[in-house]
Coordinates of N, CA and C and ligand atoms in Angstrom, one line a residue:
M24 N -9.3 8.2 15.5 CA -8.3 7.4 14.7 C -7.4 8.4 13.9
K25 N -6.1 8.0 13.8 CA -5.2 8.9 13.1 C -4.8 8.2 11.8
C26 N -4.5 9.0 10.8 CA -4.0 8.5 9.5 C -2.7 7.8 9.8
K27 N -2.5 6.7 9.1 CA -1.3 5.9 9.3 C -0.1 6.6 8.8
V28 N -0.3 7.5 7.9 CA 0.9 8.2 7.3 C 1.2 9.5 7.9
C29 N 0.2 10.4 8.1 CA 0.5 11.7 8.5 C 0.0 12.1 9.9
E30 N -0.7 11.2 10.6 CA -1.2 11.4 11.9 C -2.3 12.4 12.0
R31 N -2.8 12.8 10.9 CA -4.0 13.7 10.9 C -5.2 12.9 11.3
E32 N -6.2 13.5 11.8 CA -7.5 12.8 12.1 C -8.0 12.1 10.9
A33 N -8.4 10.9 11.0 CA -9.0 10.1 9.9 C -10.1 9.3 10.3
E34 N -11.1 9.1 9.4 CA -12.2 8.2 9.7 C -11.8 6.7 9.6
N35 N -10.9 6.4 8.7 CA -10.5 5.1 8.5 C -9.0 5.0 8.7
E36 N -8.3 4.2 7.9 CA -6.9 4.0 8.1 C -6.1 5.3 7.7
Y37 N -6.7 5.9 6.7 CA -6.0 7.1 6.1 C -6.9 8.3 6.2
C38 N -6.2 9.5 6.2 CA -7.0 10.7 6.1 C -7.5 10.9 4.6
E39 N -8.3 11.9 4.4 CA -8.9 12.0 3.1 C -7.9 12.0 1.9
L40 N -6.9 12.7 2.1 CA -5.9 12.9 1.0 C -5.1 11.6 0.8
H41 N -4.7 11.0 1.8 CA -4.0 9.7 1.7 C -4.9 8.6 1.3
E42 N -6.1 8.6 1.7 CA -7.1 7.6 1.3 C -7.3 7.7 -0.3
K43 N -7.4 8.9 -0.8 CA -7.5 9.1 -2.2 C -6.3 8.5 -2.9
A44 N -5.1 8.8 -2.4 CA -3.9 8.3 -3.0 C -3.9 6.7 -2.9
H45 N -4.3 6.2 -1.8 CA -4.4 4.8 -1.6 C -5.3 4.1 -2.6
R46 N -6.4 4.7 -2.8 CA -7.3 4.1 -3.8 C -6.7 4.1 -5.2
N47 N -6.0 5.2 -5.5 CA -5.3 5.2 -6.8 C -4.3 4.1 -7.0
I48 N -3.6 3.9 -5.9 CA -2.5 2.9 -5.9 C -3.2 1.5 -6.1
L49 N -4.3 1.3 -5.4 CA -4.9 0.0 -5.6 C -5.5 -0.2 -7.0
R50 N -6.0 0.9 -7.6 CA -6.6 0.8 -8.9 C -5.5 0.5 -9.9
E51 N -4.4 1.3 -9.8 CA -3.3 1.1 -10.7 C -2.7 -0.3 -10.6
Y52 N -2.7 -0.8 -9.4 CA -2.1 -2.2 -9.3 C -2.9 -3.2 -10.1
G53 N -4.2 -3.0 -10.2 CA -5.1 -3.8 -11.0 C -4.6 -3.8 -12.4
V54 N -4.3 -2.6 -12.9 CA -3.8 -2.4 -14.3 C -2.5 -3.1 -14.5
W55 N -1.6 -2.9 -13.6 CA -0.2 -3.5 -13.6 C -0.3 -5.0 -13.6
K56 N -1.1 -5.5 -12.8 CA -1.2 -7.0 -12.7 C -1.7 -7.7 -14.0
K57 N -2.5 -7.0 -14.7 CA -2.9 -7.5 -16.0 C -1.8 -7.5 -17.0
A58 N -1.0 -6.5 -16.9 CA 0.1 -6.3 -17.9 C 1.3 -7.1 -17.5
S59 N 1.6 -7.3 -16.3 CA 2.8 -8.0 -15.9 C 2.6 -8.8 -14.6
D60 N 3.5 -9.6 -14.2 CA 3.3 -10.5 -13.0 C 3.9 -9.8 -11.8
V61 N 3.9 -8.6 -11.7 CA 4.5 -7.8 -10.6 C 3.8 -8.2 -9.3
S62 N 4.6 -8.4 -8.2 CA 4.0 -8.6 -6.9 C 3.6 -7.3 -6.3
W63 N 2.8 -7.4 -5.3 CA 2.3 -6.2 -4.6 C 3.4 -5.3 -4.1
K64 N 4.4 -6.0 -3.4 CA 5.5 -5.2 -2.9 C 6.4 -4.6 -3.9
Q65 N 6.7 -5.4 -5.0 CA 7.5 -4.9 -6.1 C 6.8 -3.7 -6.7
Y66 N 5.5 -3.8 -6.9 CA 4.7 -2.7 -7.4 C 4.8 -1.4 -6.5
L67 N 4.7 -1.6 -5.2 CA 4.8 -0.5 -4.3 C 6.2 0.2 -4.4
I68 N 7.2 -0.6 -4.5 CA 8.6 -0.1 -4.6 C 8.7 0.8 -5.9
E69 N 8.1 0.2 -7.0 CA 8.1 1.0 -8.2 C 7.4 2.3 -8.1
V70 N 6.2 2.3 -7.4 CA 5.5 3.5 -7.2 C 6.3 4.5 -6.4
A71 N 6.9 4.0 -5.3 CA 7.6 4.9 -4.4 C 8.8 5.5 -5.1
K72 N 9.5 4.8 -6.0 CA 10.7 5.4 -6.6 C 10.4 6.1 -7.9
N73 N 9.2 6.0 -8.4 CA 8.8 6.7 -9.6 C 8.8 8.2 -9.4
P74 N 9.6 9.0 -10.2 CA 9.6 10.4 -9.9 C 8.3 11.1 -10.3
H75 N 7.4 10.4 -11.0 CA 6.1 11.0 -11.4 C 5.1 10.7 -10.4
T76 N 5.4 9.9 -9.4 CA 4.4 9.6 -8.3 C 4.2 10.9 -7.5
G77 N 3.0 11.2 -7.2 CA 2.7 12.4 -6.3 C 3.2 12.1 -4.9
V78 N 3.4 13.2 -4.2 CA 3.9 13.0 -2.8 C 3.0 12.2 -1.9
W79 N 1.7 12.4 -2.1 CA 0.7 11.7 -1.2 C 0.8 10.2 -1.5
A80 N 0.9 9.8 -2.8 CA 0.9 8.4 -3.2 C 2.2 7.8 -2.7
K81 N 3.3 8.6 -2.8 CA 4.6 8.1 -2.4 C 4.6 7.8 -0.9
E82 N 4.0 8.6 -0.1 CA 4.0 8.4 1.3 C 3.1 7.2 1.7
V83 N 2.0 7.0 0.9 CA 1.2 5.8 1.2 C 2.0 4.6 0.8
A84 N 2.6 4.6 -0.4 CA 3.4 3.5 -0.9 C 4.5 3.1 0.1
E85 N 5.2 4.1 0.6 CA 6.2 3.8 1.6 C 5.7 3.1 2.9
S86 N 4.5 3.6 3.3 CA 3.9 3.1 4.5 C 3.5 1.6 4.2
L87 N 3.0 1.4 3.0 CA 2.5 0.0 2.7 C 3.7 -0.9 2.6
I88 N 4.8 -0.4 2.0 CA 6.0 -1.2 1.9 C 6.5 -1.7 3.3
S89 N 6.5 -0.8 4.2 CA 7.0 -1.2 5.6 C 6.1 -2.2 6.3
E90 N 4.8 -2.3 5.9 CA 4.0 -3.2 6.5 C 3.7 -4.5 5.7
T91 N 4.4 -4.5 4.5 CA 4.2 -5.7 3.6 C 5.5 -6.6 3.7
K92 N 5.3 -7.9 3.9 CA 6.5 -8.7 4.1 C 6.9 -9.2 2.7
Ligands
ZN117 ZN1 -2.8 11.3 5.9

């Protein structure tokens, strides 16, 4: 199985580095949801365009945006 983002070999959907970033994104979303009514996609867009987002997280966010309606 290949990572959805970088095509590296992965055990699950993402390789180790992107999986780590993915988990951070999910955890952060829990925090955001409590503070505001942001939708999942809106949140991902914010993550992707935030200059402080790391490159791994940004790639995961962009991949999730493209698969989220
Ligand atoms: Zn990857």
